[in-house]
Structure formats: structure tokens, C-alpha cells
Amino acid sequence: MDAYRALLLQGLTPTPSTTVALDQCAGYTLAEDVQAPWSLPSFDNSSMDGYAVRHDDVVNAPVRLSVLGDIAAGHVSDIALESGQCMRIMTGAPVPAGTTAVVPVELTDGGADQVVINQAVDAGAYIRCVGDDVTAGTVVLTAGTTITPRQIALLAACSIDQVVVHRKPRVTVVSTGDELIDPGQIPTSGTIVDANSYLLLAAVEAAGGVATRVKVADDEQAFLQVILDAAQSSDLILTSGGVSMGVYDTVKAALGARGGVSFCKIAMQPGMPQGHGQITHDGSTVPIITLPGNPVSAYVSFEQFVRPVLRAMSGAVALLRPVTQAIMTQAMTSPSGKRQFARGVVSGVPAQVRPVGGQGSHVVGGLAQANCLIDIPDDVVAVSVGTTVSIIDLREDA
Ligand code: AMP
Ligand code: MG
């Protein structure tokens, strides 16, 4: 399984870089390092509402000082404090010259012309000094970092209003099957609502790509046409269904006959039948990954194989989700010779996990409850209560 993932990742190049405005850059991955143009904070300022003082004046508190005026955030005072003087200052305001500490208003009588400082503070207290967060010129974010709200705060604070990122990989997600109807339609006997193209569209977007969905019947010609069209407009094609051992497995039949795509069985559950290759058409060559049809199989395969591919195409350094340990609170079995990715619910510290939804790969009810995958090695056939297992944490999607 790891070898198959490595094979899919081989030779992938990140998408070209592009410039994106700060308010649009969440979810993109940086294509270049970002340097701080100046230090943060960029001026010494107060971290509290209180009084800017000379520290020597307050060491023997209680003490009375004369208040020379107010400094609100966004305003600068040209006053320099002398002995016995202070200024009332608000959080974020630049401290006046001569300030060596700020006394929070809570430690004073709050006076406007004169103030009684009731308690001494340490030298330098409540002053946020230039550069104590970020030093000018340092690399604050490295290429390959995916931008989240936390990085956006830093970029904005550095007054960076656009960033150079990798273009989001464009993915066409193709659902196959005569039985598929669209959400919103009433299922009749024999029909199944197309869950996969919606599942995969959302999964692609959560992984940093942009997706288009297509649903096509089990018709080899129609399917091939969809694939060839997708090759003109996509960086990656994903299909679901039609790759197992049935007589009407359209994906396998159509692409097998065309060539360029190979099909295999991976020793994992769910998600055994897989396929990958390239579609070359009209001068474009686009990688394709064919996933199994059952929604849980499609999801687990996406997590194991497609998500890392999309992360790599997006230019991200971190391709895999965090793997942690948890203690099983419910026993379960696992097939011999296959690595199982059971859906689980993890909670608590230390982490405890229980399987959810059973082993059926059609069980979308269980899938929806899961917040992790329990990774059971291929040589383990039973896991008892109290066993420590590895889990792949899916909670960052929440
Ligand atoms: P297949 O490999 O095409 O035989 O599909 C395996 C199982 O997954 C069948 O029960 C299909 O009906 C089901 N399936 C295939 N595609 C989808 C889909 N897009 N949404 C929901 N179920 C699907
Ligand atoms: Mg099918």
C-alpha cells in the first residue's frame, strides 16, 4: 500500500505558481518563502490599559505620579517622561520616550491628572518591544506551507497583501454506473444516489484542489468521451466505480482497451481494486486514478492515495495526515493479509477510539460518524479492548 502510494507520487510536479490576494489565499500552498519586511511589533507599545511610567518611580509603591496626558492606540506622544511623571496609555499605543514599565490600571486608582500607583511592577513590564515577535528580514513562512487563518494573520500583520502560491490542482471527478441518480431524485429499486462525486468533490477541495463533477452511465464510449474532455481541462482525473471484477466494469474495460492505465489489487480493506495511469489526448497528458465504487472504499482510497497526490501537486511539503496512537475501547476483527483502515471515533486524552459502522464498504452512516481511520496492520486479525492502535486523525477537516 505504501509502495503503491509512492508509485503514484513518483515524478509529480507541483502546479505552476500564481499570485493571489491575501483575502483569497486560504487553502493555497506557498510557492516562495515569505520574509518579514519589518519587525513585529514595529514600535514599543503597551500591552495593557494603564500608565506608562519610569520604573524607578514605582519601585517604592504606593506612590503618586502626575499624569501628563493620554495616549490612545494609533496616536503618538512627543512627551519624554521625567522623574515623577507618567502618561495614561491604552493597549497598543506607542509608549512615550523614557517609559521603562507600564502599570495596569487595575494596580492604580485610575486618576486622570494625578494617579496613585498601588503596586510596583517589574522593569519592562507590559511593554511589547520592537521585534519580540518577529525580526525584520527573517523567513516567517517557508515555501510548501499551506495557508490557514493562522498564517493569514501573520501575512496581514506584515502588510503583505498578495502571495505567490501554487495554482490549485484542477480535478475532474467522474462517477460511473447505470444505477446512479442525482441527489434530490427519489431512489427506486435498483437505483443508487451518486454519493461519490459529491464526496470526492468535497474531499478534493479540502485537500487544496478545485473539482468538477461528472456522472456517466456504464457506456464505454460515453465514459471515454468524458475522460478525453476532462484531459483538456484537468490536472488530475479521478473516477469511481467500474474497476472490480464485474462484467460491466466500464472503467476497467474502456481504459484497459485504450492503454496507459494499469489496474491492480492492493492488500487493503476497504479499497482493494485500484488503477492509475495517464490519459494522453490532443497534446495533453493528465494523470488518472481510478477508485473503487463503494463510497467508503472511494473515501479511504482517496485518503490513502489521492490526497497525498493532491498535496504534492499543490506544492505542499506535508503530504500525509498526522498519525497518532489511541487505545481501543471496543474489540474488532480484521481480515488476514490485508491492512485495514477501519472508520473510528476518537476522543479524550489519552485518546480512546472505537470502530464505527462495521466493515461494509457501503456503510456511509458509519463513515459520517467517523473522525479517524484505525490503521490495523495486515498480520493482525483481532484487536482487543485496551490495545494501542495507530489512527489517522481526520479532525482537521472539521
Ligand atoms: P462498482 O465497482 O461500479 O461495481 O461499484 C461498487 C458498488 O459501489 C456498487 O454497489 C455501486 O452501486 C456503488 N457505487 C458505485 N458508484 C457509486 C457512487 N457514485 N455513489 C454511490 N455508490 C456507488
Ligand atoms: Mg459500477
Short mmCIF file of C-alpha atoms and ligand atoms in Angstrom, two decimals:
data_model
loop_
_atom_site.label_atom_id
_atom_site.label_comp_id
_atom_site.label_asym_id
_atom_site.label_seq_id
_atom_site.Cartn_x
_atom_site.Cartn_y
_atom_site.Cartn_z
CA MET A 1 0.00 0.00 0.00
CA ASP A 2 2.79 2.40 0.91
CA ALA A 3 4.59 1.29 -2.25
CA TYR A 4 1.52 1.99 -4.37
CA ARG A 5 1.26 5.48 -2.85
CA ALA A 6 4.97 6.05 -3.58
CA LEU A 7 4.36 4.96 -7.17
CA LEU A 8 1.54 7.48 -7.57
CA LEU A 9 3.72 10.24 -6.15
CA GLN A 10 6.64 9.45 -8.44
CA GLY A 11 7.52 12.18 -10.92
CA LEU A 12 4.69 14.52 -9.89
CA THR A 13 5.45 18.18 -10.34
CA PRO A 14 3.63 20.95 -8.47
CA THR A 15 1.29 23.16 -10.45
CA PRO A 16 2.72 26.47 -11.72
CA SER A 17 2.82 29.42 -9.36
CA THR A 18 0.44 32.33 -9.41
CA THR A 19 -0.20 35.44 -7.32
CA VAL A 20 -3.25 35.51 -5.08
CA ALA A 21 -4.67 38.33 -2.97
CA LEU A 22 -4.44 37.94 0.80
CA ASP A 23 -8.21 37.63 1.22
CA GLN A 24 -8.30 34.76 -1.30
CA CYS A 25 -5.23 32.78 -0.29
CA ALA A 26 -6.59 30.39 2.38
CA GLY A 27 -6.02 26.79 1.34
CA TYR A 28 -3.30 27.59 -1.18
CA THR A 29 0.29 26.48 -0.64
CA LEU A 30 3.14 28.99 -0.76
CA ALA A 31 5.42 28.70 -3.78
CA GLU A 32 8.05 31.01 -2.24
CA ASP A 33 9.43 31.75 1.21
CA VAL A 34 7.96 34.84 2.85
CA GLN A 35 10.29 37.27 4.66
CA ALA A 36 9.12 39.77 7.25
CA PRO A 37 9.63 43.23 5.70
CA TRP A 38 9.92 44.73 9.19
CA SER A 39 9.89 43.68 12.79
CA LEU A 40 6.74 42.86 14.74
CA PRO A 41 5.90 44.75 16.84
CA SER A 42 7.32 47.58 14.79
CA PHE A 43 7.34 50.03 17.75
CA ASP A 44 7.46 49.61 21.53
CA ASN A 45 3.86 49.64 22.77
CA SER A 46 1.73 48.94 25.79
CA SER A 47 0.14 45.54 26.27
CA MET A 48 -2.32 46.87 28.86
CA ASP A 49 -4.57 49.82 29.52
CA GLY A 50 -2.68 51.63 32.30
CA TYR A 51 0.10 54.14 32.91
CA ALA A 52 3.44 54.45 31.14
CA VAL A 53 5.96 55.13 33.93
CA ARG A 54 9.64 55.29 34.71
CA HIS A 55 10.26 52.07 36.61
CA ASP A 56 12.42 53.82 39.25
CA ASP A 57 9.37 55.89 40.20
CA VAL A 58 7.19 52.89 41.11
CA VAL A 59 9.59 50.54 42.91
CA ASN A 60 8.52 52.01 46.26
CA ALA A 61 4.76 51.96 45.57
CA PRO A 62 2.35 53.18 46.75
CA VAL A 63 3.44 56.39 45.06
CA ARG A 64 1.65 59.36 43.46
CA LEU A 65 2.68 60.50 39.95
CA SER A 66 1.48 63.37 37.80
CA VAL A 67 -0.30 62.35 34.60
CA LEU A 68 0.84 64.39 31.60
CA GLY A 69 -1.93 63.23 29.28
CA ASP A 70 -3.43 60.25 27.45
CA ILE A 71 -2.10 58.16 24.57
CA ALA A 72 -4.69 56.12 22.69
CA ALA A 73 -3.87 53.38 20.17
CA GLY A 74 -2.98 54.97 16.85
CA HIS A 75 -1.63 58.15 18.46
CA VAL A 76 1.94 59.14 19.26
CA SER A 77 3.06 61.43 22.08
CA ASP A 78 6.14 63.62 21.73
CA ILE A 79 6.44 63.89 25.51
CA ALA A 80 9.50 62.37 27.21
CA LEU A 81 8.81 61.20 30.77
CA GLU A 82 10.82 62.72 33.56
CA SER A 83 11.01 61.60 37.16
CA GLY A 84 7.61 61.73 38.87
CA GLN A 85 5.72 61.87 35.58
CA CYS A 86 3.64 59.32 33.75
CA MET A 87 1.07 59.11 30.93
CA ARG A 88 -2.22 57.25 30.79
CA ILE A 89 -1.86 54.77 27.94
CA MET A 90 -4.15 52.35 26.12
CA THR A 91 -3.35 48.88 24.82
CA GLY A 92 -1.39 49.03 21.56
CA ALA A 93 -0.39 52.70 21.92
CA PRO A 94 3.31 53.55 21.48
CA VAL A 95 4.98 54.17 24.83
CA PRO A 96 6.37 57.69 25.25
CA ALA A 97 10.13 58.25 25.47
CA GLY A 98 11.53 57.46 28.89
CA THR A 99 8.99 54.70 29.63
CA THR A 100 10.54 51.68 31.32
CA ALA A 101 7.34 49.97 32.50
CA VAL A 102 3.58 50.09 32.18
CA VAL A 103 1.42 49.77 35.29
CA PRO A 104 -2.00 48.23 34.51
CA VAL A 105 -4.93 50.44 35.52
CA GLU A 106 -6.06 47.73 37.93
CA LEU A 107 -2.99 48.42 40.11
CA THR A 108 -3.79 52.17 40.37
CA ASP A 109 -6.59 54.49 41.50
CA GLY A 110 -7.25 55.33 37.83
CA GLY A 111 -6.60 59.08 38.25
CA ALA A 112 -6.59 61.45 35.26
CA ASP A 113 -4.38 64.35 36.48
CA GLN A 114 -2.62 62.52 39.24
CA VAL A 115 -2.51 58.81 39.81
CA VAL A 116 -1.71 56.66 42.82
CA ILE A 117 0.25 53.59 41.79
CA ASN A 118 -0.65 50.98 44.39
CA GLN A 119 1.72 48.25 43.42
CA ALA A 120 5.17 48.03 41.85
CA VAL A 121 5.71 46.14 38.59
CA ASP A 122 8.91 44.70 37.14
CA ALA A 123 11.18 46.80 34.93
CA GLY A 124 9.94 46.46 31.35
CA ALA A 125 6.55 45.13 32.49
CA TYR A 126 3.70 45.26 29.94
CA ILE A 127 5.84 46.78 27.18
CA ARG A 128 5.74 44.88 23.89
CA CYS A 129 9.16 45.62 22.42
CA VAL A 130 10.12 46.00 18.76
CA GLY A 131 10.86 42.60 17.25
CA ASP A 132 9.92 40.48 20.23
CA ASP A 133 7.51 38.59 17.93
CA VAL A 134 9.20 38.67 14.50
CA THR A 135 12.56 40.14 13.47
CA ALA A 136 12.79 42.12 10.23
CA GLY A 137 14.22 40.11 7.35
CA THR A 138 13.64 36.65 8.80
CA VAL A 139 11.79 33.99 6.81
CA VAL A 140 8.48 33.72 8.62
CA LEU A 141 6.79 31.23 6.28
CA THR A 142 8.51 28.71 4.04
CA ALA A 143 7.56 27.54 0.56
CA GLY A 144 5.39 24.44 0.84
CA THR A 145 3.36 25.80 3.76
CA THR A 146 -0.38 25.57 3.24
CA ILE A 147 -2.04 28.80 4.25
CA THR A 148 -4.59 28.67 7.07
CA PRO A 149 -6.15 31.55 9.03
CA ARG A 150 -3.14 31.46 11.36
CA GLN A 151 -0.66 32.21 8.58
CA ILE A 152 -3.02 34.84 7.14
CA ALA A 153 -2.86 36.77 10.41
CA LEU A 154 0.93 36.90 10.11
CA LEU A 155 0.89 37.89 6.44
CA ALA A 156 -1.57 40.67 7.16
CA ALA A 157 0.44 41.84 10.18
CA CYS A 158 3.46 42.04 7.88
CA SER A 159 1.33 44.14 5.48
CA ILE A 160 1.72 41.55 2.74
CA ASP A 161 -1.37 41.88 0.57
CA GLN A 162 -0.62 39.20 -2.03
CA VAL A 163 1.26 35.92 -2.00
CA VAL A 164 2.89 33.67 -4.58
CA VAL A 165 1.26 30.25 -4.37
CA HIS A 166 0.82 27.16 -6.48
CA ARG A 167 -2.32 27.17 -8.56
CA LYS A 168 -4.91 24.79 -7.09
CA PRO A 169 -4.84 21.47 -8.97
CA ARG A 170 -7.95 21.11 -11.15
CA VAL A 171 -9.56 17.72 -10.71
CA THR A 172 -12.38 16.17 -12.71
CA VAL A 173 -14.29 13.67 -10.60
CA VAL A 174 -16.18 11.09 -12.64
CA SER A 175 -18.84 8.81 -11.14
CA THR A 176 -19.74 5.78 -13.22
CA GLY A 177 -22.74 3.49 -13.08
CA ASP A 178 -26.09 2.85 -14.77
CA GLU A 179 -27.63 2.75 -11.31
CA LEU A 180 -26.66 6.30 -10.34
CA ILE A 181 -29.21 9.05 -9.89
CA ASP A 182 -28.63 12.58 -8.63
CA PRO A 183 -29.25 13.78 -5.08
CA GLY A 184 -32.74 15.25 -4.95
CA GLN A 185 -34.18 12.44 -7.06
CA ILE A 186 -36.30 9.72 -5.44
CA PRO A 187 -34.47 6.36 -5.42
CA THR A 188 -36.41 3.50 -6.96
CA SER A 189 -35.45 -0.14 -6.69
CA GLY A 190 -32.09 -0.67 -8.33
CA THR A 191 -31.02 2.96 -8.32
CA ILE A 192 -28.43 4.46 -6.00
CA VAL A 193 -27.88 8.13 -5.39
CA ASP A 194 -24.45 9.24 -6.61
CA ALA A 195 -22.61 9.86 -3.35
CA ASN A 196 -19.09 9.56 -4.69
CA SER A 197 -18.83 12.55 -6.98
CA TYR A 198 -20.08 14.80 -4.17
CA LEU A 199 -17.86 13.09 -1.59
CA LEU A 200 -14.83 13.35 -3.84
CA LEU A 201 -15.53 16.92 -4.88
CA ALA A 202 -15.58 17.96 -1.22
CA ALA A 203 -12.51 15.84 -0.46
CA VAL A 204 -10.57 17.38 -3.35
CA GLU A 205 -11.42 20.88 -2.19
CA ALA A 206 -10.48 20.06 1.42
CA ALA A 207 -7.14 18.75 0.12
CA GLY A 208 -6.39 22.02 -1.70
CA GLY A 209 -7.73 21.32 -5.20
CA VAL A 210 -10.69 22.52 -7.21
CA ALA A 211 -13.07 19.96 -8.62
CA THR A 212 -15.68 19.49 -11.31
CA ARG A 213 -18.06 16.55 -11.15
CA VAL A 214 -19.40 14.40 -13.94
CA LYS A 215 -21.73 11.38 -13.74
CA VAL A 216 -21.73 8.92 -16.62
CA ALA A 217 -23.58 5.65 -17.32
CA ASP A 218 -21.87 2.31 -17.87
CA ASP A 219 -21.26 3.06 -21.52
CA GLU A 220 -17.66 2.73 -22.63
CA GLN A 221 -17.90 5.29 -25.43
CA ALA A 222 -19.66 7.87 -23.29
CA PHE A 223 -17.19 7.26 -20.45
CA LEU A 224 -14.17 7.62 -22.77
CA GLN A 225 -15.54 10.86 -24.15
CA VAL A 226 -15.88 12.24 -20.60
CA ILE A 227 -12.29 11.24 -19.84
CA LEU A 228 -10.90 12.76 -23.03
CA ASP A 229 -12.77 16.01 -22.40
CA ALA A 230 -11.51 16.03 -18.81
CA ALA A 231 -7.94 15.62 -20.05
CA GLN A 232 -8.22 19.04 -21.74
CA SER A 233 -9.17 20.90 -18.58
CA SER A 234 -7.75 18.98 -15.61
CA ASP A 235 -4.51 18.38 -13.77
CA LEU A 236 -5.86 15.07 -12.46
CA ILE A 237 -8.78 12.80 -13.34
CA LEU A 238 -10.46 10.72 -10.65
CA THR A 239 -13.02 8.07 -11.41
CA SER A 240 -15.09 5.93 -9.06
CA GLY A 241 -16.69 2.57 -9.74
CA GLY A 242 -16.24 0.11 -12.56
CA VAL A 243 -12.85 -1.29 -11.56
CA SER A 244 -13.69 -4.55 -9.83
CA MET A 245 -14.39 -8.00 -11.22
CA GLY A 246 -17.89 -7.48 -12.66
CA VAL A 247 -18.89 -7.97 -16.28
CA TYR A 248 -19.99 -4.33 -16.62
CA ASP A 249 -16.92 -2.69 -15.12
CA THR A 250 -16.80 0.15 -17.59
CA VAL A 251 -13.75 1.99 -16.35
CA LYS A 252 -11.57 -1.09 -16.45
CA ALA A 253 -12.93 -2.20 -19.82
CA ALA A 254 -12.67 1.19 -21.55
CA LEU A 255 -9.30 2.26 -20.17
CA GLY A 256 -7.86 -1.27 -20.29
CA ALA A 257 -8.60 -1.38 -24.02
CA ARG A 258 -7.21 2.11 -24.61
CA GLY A 259 -3.98 1.51 -22.68
CA GLY A 260 -1.95 3.81 -20.48
CA VAL A 261 -3.79 2.80 -17.30
CA SER A 262 -3.00 -0.27 -15.22
CA PHE A 263 -5.27 -1.95 -12.72
CA CYS A 264 -4.18 -3.77 -9.61
CA LYS A 265 -5.28 -5.13 -6.27
CA ILE A 266 -3.87 -3.53 -3.15
CA ALA A 267 -3.84 -5.62 0.04
CA MET A 268 -6.04 -3.22 1.95
CA GLN A 269 -9.62 -3.06 3.17
CA PRO A 270 -11.59 -1.24 2.02
CA GLY A 271 -10.24 -0.15 -1.34
CA MET A 272 -8.66 -3.22 -2.86
CA PRO A 273 -9.26 -2.62 -6.60
CA GLN A 274 -7.25 0.35 -7.82
CA GLY A 275 -5.99 1.73 -11.09
CA HIS A 276 -3.71 4.50 -12.21
CA GLY A 277 -2.01 5.80 -15.32
CA GLN A 278 -2.12 8.67 -17.75
CA ILE A 279 -4.56 9.90 -20.34
CA THR A 280 -2.88 11.41 -23.37
CA HIS A 281 -5.15 13.23 -25.77
CA ASP A 282 -4.75 16.17 -28.12
CA GLY A 283 -1.35 17.11 -26.75
CA SER A 284 -2.32 16.89 -23.07
CA THR A 285 -1.15 14.18 -20.71
CA VAL A 286 -3.02 14.01 -17.43
CA PRO A 287 -2.67 11.53 -14.59
CA ILE A 288 -5.73 9.44 -13.76
CA ILE A 289 -6.54 7.49 -10.62
CA THR A 290 -9.46 5.06 -10.73
CA LEU A 291 -11.08 4.41 -7.36
CA PRO A 292 -13.47 1.65 -6.36
CA GLY A 293 -17.21 2.36 -6.36
CA ASN A 294 -18.40 1.77 -2.84
CA PRO A 295 -18.36 5.16 -1.12
CA VAL A 296 -16.36 4.03 1.90
CA SER A 297 -13.80 2.39 -0.39
CA ALA A 298 -13.67 5.51 -2.54
CA TYR A 299 -13.14 7.68 0.54
CA VAL A 300 -10.44 5.52 2.14
CA SER A 301 -8.66 5.22 -1.21
CA PHE A 302 -8.86 8.97 -1.64
CA GLU A 303 -7.32 9.47 1.80
CA GLN A 304 -4.53 6.98 1.22
CA PHE A 305 -3.64 7.73 -2.36
CA VAL A 306 -5.29 10.80 -3.85
CA ARG A 307 -4.94 13.26 -1.01
CA PRO A 308 -1.12 12.88 -0.90
CA VAL A 309 -1.03 13.25 -4.70
CA LEU A 310 -3.06 16.45 -4.50
CA ARG A 311 -0.92 17.78 -1.67
CA ALA A 312 2.19 17.14 -3.77
CA MET A 313 0.61 18.78 -6.83
CA SER A 314 -0.27 21.78 -4.66
CA GLY A 315 3.39 22.12 -3.72
CA ALA A 316 2.84 21.15 -0.08
CA VAL A 317 5.68 19.74 1.99
CA ALA A 318 3.39 17.78 4.34
CA LEU A 319 1.69 15.11 2.24
CA LEU A 320 0.26 12.85 4.92
CA ARG A 321 -2.12 13.45 7.77
CA PRO A 322 -0.91 13.13 11.35
CA VAL A 323 -0.80 9.59 12.70
CA THR A 324 -1.30 9.23 16.44
CA GLN A 325 -1.96 6.48 18.93
CA ALA A 326 -5.19 5.63 20.70
CA ILE A 327 -6.49 2.92 22.99
CA MET A 328 -9.25 0.68 21.65
CA THR A 329 -12.41 0.65 23.77
CA GLN A 330 -14.17 -1.97 21.66
CA ALA A 331 -12.82 -5.22 20.20
CA MET A 332 -12.79 -5.79 16.45
CA THR A 333 -11.62 -8.31 13.89
CA SER A 334 -9.63 -7.70 10.75
CA PRO A 335 -9.01 -9.78 7.62
CA SER A 336 -5.72 -11.65 7.46
CA GLY A 337 -3.26 -10.41 4.86
CA LYS A 338 -4.92 -7.02 4.37
CA ARG A 339 -4.19 -3.71 6.02
CA GLN A 340 -7.49 -2.43 7.31
CA PHE A 341 -8.49 1.20 7.61
CA ALA A 342 -11.49 0.95 9.87
CA ARG A 343 -13.59 4.02 10.47
CA GLY A 344 -13.31 5.12 14.08
CA VAL A 345 -14.42 7.69 16.59
CA VAL A 346 -11.56 9.07 18.67
CA SER A 347 -11.94 11.27 21.72
CA GLY A 348 -10.35 12.15 25.05
CA VAL A 349 -6.87 12.45 26.48
CA PRO A 350 -5.25 9.97 26.43
CA ALA A 351 -7.02 9.21 23.17
CA GLN A 352 -9.55 6.40 23.11
CA VAL A 353 -11.01 5.02 19.90
CA ARG A 354 -13.83 2.71 18.89
CA PRO A 355 -14.72 1.40 15.43
CA VAL A 356 -17.95 2.70 13.91
CA GLY A 357 -20.19 1.39 11.15
CA GLY A 358 -18.75 -2.12 10.76
CA GLN A 359 -16.65 -3.31 7.86
CA GLY A 360 -19.13 -2.91 4.99
CA SER A 361 -17.78 -0.53 2.41
CA HIS A 362 -21.27 0.77 1.60
CA VAL A 363 -21.84 2.00 5.18
CA VAL A 364 -22.00 5.75 4.72
CA GLY A 365 -23.87 6.17 8.02
CA GLY A 366 -20.78 4.96 9.87
CA LEU A 367 -18.49 6.96 7.61
CA ALA A 368 -20.30 10.14 8.55
CA GLN A 369 -19.80 9.47 12.26
CA ALA A 370 -16.09 8.72 11.91
CA ASN A 371 -13.40 11.25 12.77
CA CYS A 372 -10.41 8.94 12.24
CA LEU A 373 -9.25 5.83 10.43
CA ILE A 374 -7.94 3.00 12.57
CA ASP A 375 -4.90 1.51 10.85
CA ILE A 376 -4.78 -2.24 11.50
CA PRO A 377 -1.66 -3.98 10.12
CA ASP A 378 -2.13 -6.82 7.63
CA ASP A 379 -0.96 -9.53 10.05
CA VAL A 380 -3.44 -8.60 12.80
CA VAL A 381 -6.74 -10.49 12.75
CA ALA A 382 -8.19 -9.36 16.06
CA VAL A 383 -7.80 -6.26 18.17
CA SER A 384 -8.87 -6.49 21.80
CA VAL A 385 -10.04 -3.80 24.19
CA GLY A 386 -7.08 -1.90 25.66
CA THR A 387 -4.81 -2.40 22.63
CA THR A 388 -2.93 0.69 21.44
CA VAL A 389 -3.58 1.29 17.75
CA SER A 390 -2.43 3.85 15.21
CA ILE A 391 -5.06 6.25 14.00
CA ILE A 392 -5.12 8.69 11.12
CA ASP A 393 -6.70 11.81 12.52
CA LEU A 394 -9.33 13.34 10.22
CA ARG A 395 -10.46 16.03 12.64
CA GLU A 396 -8.59 18.86 10.95
CA ASP A 397 -11.24 18.70 8.20
CA ALA A 398 -13.88 19.67 10.75
P1 AMP B 1 -18.77 -0.95 -8.99
O1 AMP B 1 -17.34 -1.13 -8.66
O2 AMP B 1 -19.01 0.01 -10.10
O3 AMP B 1 -19.44 -2.26 -9.19
O4 AMP B 1 -19.44 -0.30 -7.71
C1 AMP B 1 -19.41 -0.98 -6.45
C2 AMP B 1 -20.57 -0.54 -5.61
O5 AMP B 1 -20.49 0.86 -5.38
C3 AMP B 1 -21.92 -0.76 -6.26
O6 AMP B 1 -22.83 -1.15 -5.26
C4 AMP B 1 -22.28 0.59 -6.80
O7 AMP B 1 -23.66 0.78 -6.93
C5 AMP B 1 -21.70 1.50 -5.77
N1 AMP B 1 -21.37 2.78 -6.34
C6 AMP B 1 -20.64 2.99 -7.46
N2 AMP B 1 -20.54 4.29 -7.74
C7 AMP B 1 -21.20 4.95 -6.75
C8 AMP B 1 -21.47 6.30 -6.48
N3 AMP B 1 -21.02 7.25 -7.29
N4 AMP B 1 -22.18 6.61 -5.38
C9 AMP B 1 -22.65 5.65 -4.58
N5 AMP B 1 -22.44 4.34 -4.78
C10 AMP B 1 -21.74 3.97 -5.86
MG MG B 2 -20.41 0.21 -11.45
#
